[in-house]
Amino acid sequence: MSLRLSTVILPVRRWHEGGKERWQRAEELGFHTAYTYDHLSWRTFRDGPWFGAVPTLTAAAAATDRLRLGTLVTSPNFRHPVTLAKGLITLDDVSDGRITLGIGAGGNGFDATALLKSGEEPWTPRERADHFGEFLPLLDRLLTEDVVSYEGEYYSASEVRNIPGCVQRPRLPFAVAATGPRGLKLAARHGQAWVTTGDPKLFENGTPEQSLQAIRGQAEKLATACDAIGRDVAELDKILLTGFTPDRPLDSFDAFVDFAGNHAELGFNEIVLHWPLPGTDFAADEKVFERIATEALVQLGGSTAGA
C-alpha cells in the first residue's frame, strides 16, 4: 500500500486574506487530502480568528478540483447526527465526492462547555464514549438511507429525509479517531480509516522510540477489534496526525523521511502534517514543509503525494 501525504490547514485566516490561497496551494503541492479541525474554538487560538469547518470546506471544494478534503476531527461535543448528515451530504455534492469525515469522541475544552447551561458539567470520558457509541451508527444510517427514524438515549431522528444521499457510495468515508477499546470497535465496524495522534502521555516527556512502540500497540488493538467482527484490518487506511508525539518531523527533510519510514513500517499509509503557522506550536520552516510535500514520498519509494 503506497504512502500518502496530507495536511491540516487550521481555519484561522479570512477567506479573502490568504485563506483561499492556502487550500489552492495544498492542491498545487500534491497533497492527497487537506483537512481542517472542527471546533468552535481551540486551545491557544480561542481569542483569535477561528472559522467553521463545514463552510470552510465548502469554499475549499469550490476553489479546488482534485484535492480531497476533510475534517480531522468532528465530534459529538457540539454536533447532532441529523444536522451534521445534511451538511455532509451537501458538502460531498459540492465537492463532487472529495470529502472524508474524520470523526472521534471529542475531548475536554471549549467545545465541551460552550453549549452548557449554568451549573451543568461537561461530559466525562465515559459519557463522551457513550454519546459517540450512539452518534456514529446513527450518522452511518443517515448518510446511507433515504429515510431514517430512530430513538435512542441521546439522539433521535423522526422520518428524516436525506435524498439524494452522498455522491460517494454507499456514503462518504469515515476516518475514526480512536485509541480506547470502545472507539476501536467503532472504527473496526464503521470506519474506512483509523486515525491516531499517538500516546498523549508521551508527548512532553517520552522518546520517539517509546512513541513508536505505543503506536504499534494501538495498531495491534485495532487488528484485534477487526478480528472480533471478522473484518480484515488491512481494509482500513491507517492515518497518523503528526504534531502530538515527541518526534519533530518538520525539523528537516531527513527527519521527516526517517519518521515517515518508521511509521510506514507499522502499516500507516497516510501521514498528516500541520501547515506551518508562525508564532504557534505549529511553527516550522515553510521551505522544508514544501520540499517534504513534493520530494519526500519519492525518496521513500511511495506514490506521488496526490495519488
Coordinates of C-alpha atoms in Angstrom, one line a residue:
M1 CA 0.0 0.0 0.0
S2 CA 1.5 3.4 -1.1
L3 CA 2.2 6.1 1.5
R4 CA 0.2 9.3 1.1
L5 CA 0.9 12.7 2.5
S6 CA -1.8 15.1 3.7
T7 CA -2.0 18.3 5.6
V8 CA -4.1 20.1 8.2
I9 CA -5.0 23.7 7.5
L10 CA -6.2 25.5 10.7
P11 CA -9.2 27.7 9.9
V12 CA -7.6 30.9 11.2
R13 CA -7.4 33.1 8.0
R14 CA -10.1 35.1 6.4
W15 CA -11.0 33.5 3.1
H16 CA -10.1 36.6 1.1
E17 CA -6.9 37.4 3.1
G18 CA -4.9 34.2 2.4
G19 CA -7.4 31.5 3.4
K20 CA -8.4 30.6 -0.2
E21 CA -4.8 30.6 -1.5
R22 CA -3.7 28.2 1.3
W23 CA -6.1 25.5 0.1
Q24 CA -5.2 26.0 -3.5
R25 CA -1.5 25.8 -2.7
A26 CA -2.2 22.5 -0.9
E27 CA -3.5 21.2 -4.2
E28 CA -0.6 22.6 -6.2
L29 CA 1.8 20.8 -3.8
G30 CA 0.1 17.5 -4.5
F31 CA -1.2 16.7 -1.0
H32 CA -3.6 13.8 -1.0
T33 CA -6.0 15.4 1.4
A34 CA -6.3 18.8 3.1
Y35 CA -8.1 18.6 6.4
T36 CA -9.2 21.2 8.9
Y37 CA -10.2 21.0 12.6
D38 CA -13.9 21.0 13.5
H39 CA -14.0 23.1 16.7
L40 CA -15.9 26.1 18.0
S41 CA -12.6 27.4 19.2
W42 CA -9.4 25.6 20.1
R43 CA -6.7 25.9 22.7
T44 CA -4.4 28.9 22.4
F45 CA -6.4 30.1 19.3
R46 CA -9.5 30.8 21.4
D47 CA -9.2 34.5 21.4
G48 CA -8.2 34.9 17.7
P49 CA -9.9 34.1 14.4
W50 CA -11.3 30.6 14.0
F51 CA -13.8 29.8 11.3
G52 CA -16.3 27.0 10.9
A53 CA -15.2 23.7 9.4
V54 CA -18.1 22.8 7.1
P55 CA -18.4 26.3 5.4
T56 CA -14.6 26.4 5.1
L57 CA -14.5 23.0 3.4
T58 CA -17.4 24.0 1.1
A59 CA -15.4 27.1 0.0
A60 CA -12.3 25.0 -0.4
A61 CA -14.3 22.5 -2.5
A62 CA -15.3 25.3 -4.9
A63 CA -11.7 26.6 -5.1
T64 CA -10.0 23.3 -5.9
D65 CA -10.5 20.5 -8.4
R66 CA -8.6 17.3 -7.3
L67 CA -7.7 17.7 -3.6
R68 CA -9.6 15.6 -1.2
L69 CA -10.9 17.5 1.8
G70 CA -12.0 16.6 5.3
T71 CA -12.4 17.2 9.0
L72 CA -9.8 16.0 11.5
V73 CA -11.9 15.5 13.5
T74 CA -15.6 16.2 14.1
S75 CA -17.1 15.1 17.4
P76 CA -20.5 15.0 19.2
N77 CA -19.4 17.8 21.5
F78 CA -21.5 20.3 19.7
R79 CA -22.9 18.3 16.7
H80 CA -26.1 16.4 16.2
P81 CA -26.1 13.5 13.7
V82 CA -29.2 14.7 11.8
T83 CA -27.9 18.3 11.1
L84 CA -24.4 17.0 10.5
A85 CA -25.6 14.5 8.0
K86 CA -27.4 17.1 6.0
G87 CA -24.3 19.4 5.9
L88 CA -22.0 16.5 4.9
I89 CA -24.3 15.3 2.0
T90 CA -24.3 18.9 0.7
L91 CA -20.5 19.2 1.1
D92 CA -20.0 15.9 -0.7
D93 CA -22.2 17.1 -3.5
V94 CA -20.4 20.5 -3.9
S95 CA -17.0 18.7 -3.9
D96 CA -18.2 16.0 -6.3
G97 CA -17.3 13.3 -3.9
R98 CA -14.0 14.5 -2.4
I99 CA -14.9 14.5 1.3
T100 CA -13.6 12.3 4.1
L101 CA -15.2 12.7 7.6
G102 CA -12.6 12.4 10.3
I103 CA -14.6 11.8 13.5
G104 CA -14.0 10.9 17.1
A105 CA -15.5 11.1 20.6
G106 CA -14.1 14.5 21.3
G107 CA -12.4 15.8 24.5
N108 CA -12.3 18.5 27.1
G109 CA -12.1 22.1 26.2
F110 CA -14.2 24.9 24.8
D111 CA -16.3 22.6 22.5
A112 CA -17.3 20.6 25.6
T113 CA -18.5 23.6 27.6
A114 CA -19.8 26.2 25.0
L115 CA -23.4 24.8 25.0
L116 CA -23.8 24.1 28.7
K117 CA -26.3 25.9 30.9
S118 CA -25.1 27.4 34.1
G119 CA -24.3 24.7 36.6
E120 CA -24.1 21.9 34.1
E121 CA -21.0 19.8 34.0
P122 CA -19.3 18.7 30.7
W123 CA -19.4 15.0 29.8
T124 CA -17.0 12.7 31.5
P125 CA -14.8 10.5 29.3
R126 CA -17.3 7.6 29.8
E127 CA -20.2 9.9 28.8
R128 CA -18.3 11.1 25.7
A129 CA -17.8 7.4 24.7
D130 CA -21.5 6.7 25.4
H131 CA -22.6 9.5 23.1
F132 CA -20.1 8.6 20.4
G133 CA -21.3 5.0 20.5
E134 CA -24.8 6.1 19.6
F135 CA -23.8 9.1 17.4
L136 CA -21.6 7.2 14.8
P137 CA -24.0 4.3 14.0
L138 CA -26.9 6.8 13.6
L139 CA -24.8 9.1 11.3
D140 CA -23.9 6.0 9.3
R141 CA -27.6 5.3 8.7
L142 CA -28.4 8.9 7.9
L143 CA -25.8 9.0 5.2
T144 CA -26.8 5.7 3.6
E145 CA -30.6 5.5 3.9
D146 CA -33.2 7.8 2.3
V147 CA -35.5 7.9 5.3
V148 CA -34.4 7.3 8.9
S149 CA -36.3 7.1 12.2
Y150 CA -34.5 6.4 15.4
E151 CA -35.0 7.0 19.1
G152 CA -32.1 6.4 21.4
E153 CA -30.8 7.5 24.8
Y154 CA -29.1 10.6 23.5
Y155 CA -30.2 11.2 19.9
S156 CA -33.4 10.9 17.9
A157 CA -34.4 11.2 14.2
S158 CA -38.1 11.3 13.1
E159 CA -38.6 10.3 9.5
V160 CA -35.5 12.3 8.5
R161 CA -35.0 12.5 4.7
N162 CA -31.5 12.7 3.2
I163 CA -32.2 12.5 -0.5
P164 CA -30.3 12.1 -2.8
G165 CA -27.6 10.9 -0.4
C166 CA -23.8 11.1 -0.9
V167 CA -22.1 11.3 -4.2
Q168 CA -19.7 8.7 -2.8
R169 CA -21.4 5.3 -2.3
P170 CA -22.7 4.0 -0.1
R171 CA -21.6 7.1 1.7
L172 CA -18.5 9.3 2.2
P173 CA -15.7 7.6 4.1
F174 CA -15.3 7.7 7.9
A175 CA -11.8 8.1 9.4
V176 CA -12.4 7.2 13.0
A177 CA -10.0 8.6 15.6
A178 CA -9.7 6.2 18.5
T179 CA -7.3 4.6 20.9
G180 CA -9.5 3.1 23.6
P181 CA -11.4 -0.3 23.2
R182 CA -14.8 1.2 22.6
G183 CA -13.6 3.6 20.0
L184 CA -11.5 1.0 18.2
K185 CA -14.6 -1.3 18.0
L186 CA -16.4 1.6 16.3
A187 CA -13.5 2.1 13.9
A188 CA -13.5 -1.6 13.1
R189 CA -17.2 -1.6 12.4
H190 CA -17.9 1.7 10.7
G191 CA -14.5 3.1 9.6
Q192 CA -12.9 3.2 6.2
A193 CA -9.8 4.6 8.0
W194 CA -8.4 4.8 11.5
V195 CA -6.8 7.9 12.9
T196 CA -4.3 8.3 15.8
T197 CA -2.1 11.1 17.2
G198 CA -0.1 8.7 19.2
D199 CA 0.0 8.4 23.0
P200 CA -0.6 11.9 24.6
K201 CA 1.2 10.8 27.8
L202 CA 4.4 10.6 25.8
F203 CA 4.2 14.0 24.1
E204 CA 6.3 16.1 26.5
N205 CA 8.5 13.5 28.3
G206 CA 8.6 10.5 26.1
T207 CA 11.0 9.5 23.4
P208 CA 10.4 8.8 19.7
E209 CA 11.2 5.1 20.4
Q210 CA 8.6 4.9 23.2
S211 CA 6.0 6.7 20.9
L212 CA 6.6 4.3 18.1
Q213 CA 6.1 1.3 20.5
A214 CA 2.9 2.9 21.8
I215 CA 1.5 3.4 18.3
R216 CA 2.4 -0.2 17.4
G217 CA 0.3 -1.3 20.4
Q218 CA -2.6 0.8 19.3
A219 CA -2.4 -0.7 15.8
E220 CA -2.4 -4.2 17.3
K221 CA -5.5 -3.4 19.3
L222 CA -7.2 -2.2 16.1
A223 CA -6.4 -5.5 14.5
T224 CA -7.9 -7.4 17.5
A225 CA -11.1 -5.3 17.2
C226 CA -11.3 -6.1 13.5
D227 CA -10.7 -9.8 14.1
A228 CA -13.5 -9.8 16.7
I229 CA -16.1 -9.0 13.9
G230 CA -14.4 -10.9 11.1
R231 CA -13.0 -7.9 9.3
D232 CA -9.6 -7.7 7.7
V233 CA -7.7 -4.8 9.4
A234 CA -6.0 -4.3 6.0
E235 CA -9.3 -2.9 4.7
L236 CA -8.8 0.2 6.8
D237 CA -6.4 3.0 5.9
K238 CA -4.2 4.0 8.9
I239 CA -3.8 7.7 9.3
L240 CA -1.2 9.4 11.6
L241 CA -1.8 13.0 12.6
T242 CA 1.6 14.4 13.5
G243 CA 2.4 17.2 16.0
F244 CA 1.4 15.3 19.1
T245 CA 4.3 12.9 19.6
P246 CA 7.9 13.5 20.8
D247 CA 9.2 13.4 17.3
R248 CA 9.9 16.6 15.3
P249 CA 9.4 15.5 11.7
L250 CA 9.3 19.1 10.3
D251 CA 12.8 20.0 11.7
S252 CA 14.4 18.8 8.4
F253 CA 13.7 16.9 5.2
D254 CA 15.8 13.9 6.5
A255 CA 14.0 14.0 9.9
F256 CA 10.7 13.6 8.1
V257 CA 11.9 10.8 5.8
D258 CA 13.1 8.8 8.9
F259 CA 9.9 9.5 10.8
A260 CA 7.7 8.5 7.8
G261 CA 9.6 5.4 7.1
N262 CA 9.4 4.2 10.7
H263 CA 5.6 4.7 10.8
A264 CA 5.1 3.2 7.3
E265 CA 6.6 0.0 8.7
L266 CA 3.8 -0.1 11.2
G267 CA 1.2 -0.1 8.4
F268 CA 0.4 3.6 8.2
N269 CA -0.4 4.7 4.7
E270 CA -1.3 8.4 5.3
I271 CA 0.7 10.9 7.3
V272 CA -0.8 14.3 8.0
L273 CA 1.3 17.4 8.7
H274 CA 0.1 20.7 10.1
W275 CA 0.6 23.6 7.7
P276 CA 3.2 25.8 9.4
L277 CA 1.9 28.7 11.4
P278 CA 4.5 31.2 12.6
G279 CA 4.3 32.1 16.3
T280 CA 2.3 29.0 17.3
D281 CA 3.1 25.4 18.4
F282 CA 2.9 24.6 14.6
A283 CA 5.7 26.9 13.6
A284 CA 8.1 25.4 11.0
D285 CA 10.2 26.3 8.0
E286 CA 7.8 26.5 5.1
K287 CA 10.5 25.7 2.6
V288 CA 11.2 22.5 4.4
F289 CA 7.5 21.8 4.5
E290 CA 7.1 22.3 0.8
R291 CA 10.1 20.2 0.0
I292 CA 8.7 17.4 2.1
A293 CA 5.4 17.7 0.2
T294 CA 7.0 17.5 -3.2
E295 CA 10.0 15.2 -2.7
A296 CA 9.7 13.0 0.4
L297 CA 7.4 10.3 -1.0
V298 CA 9.7 9.8 -4.0
Q299 CA 12.6 9.2 -1.6
L300 CA 10.5 6.8 0.5
G301 CA 9.5 4.8 -2.6
G302 CA 5.8 5.7 -2.2
S303 CA 3.3 7.1 -4.6
T304 CA 3.3 10.8 -5.5
A305 CA 1.5 12.8 -2.8
G306 CA -1.7 13.3 -4.7
A307 CA -2.1 9.8 -6.0

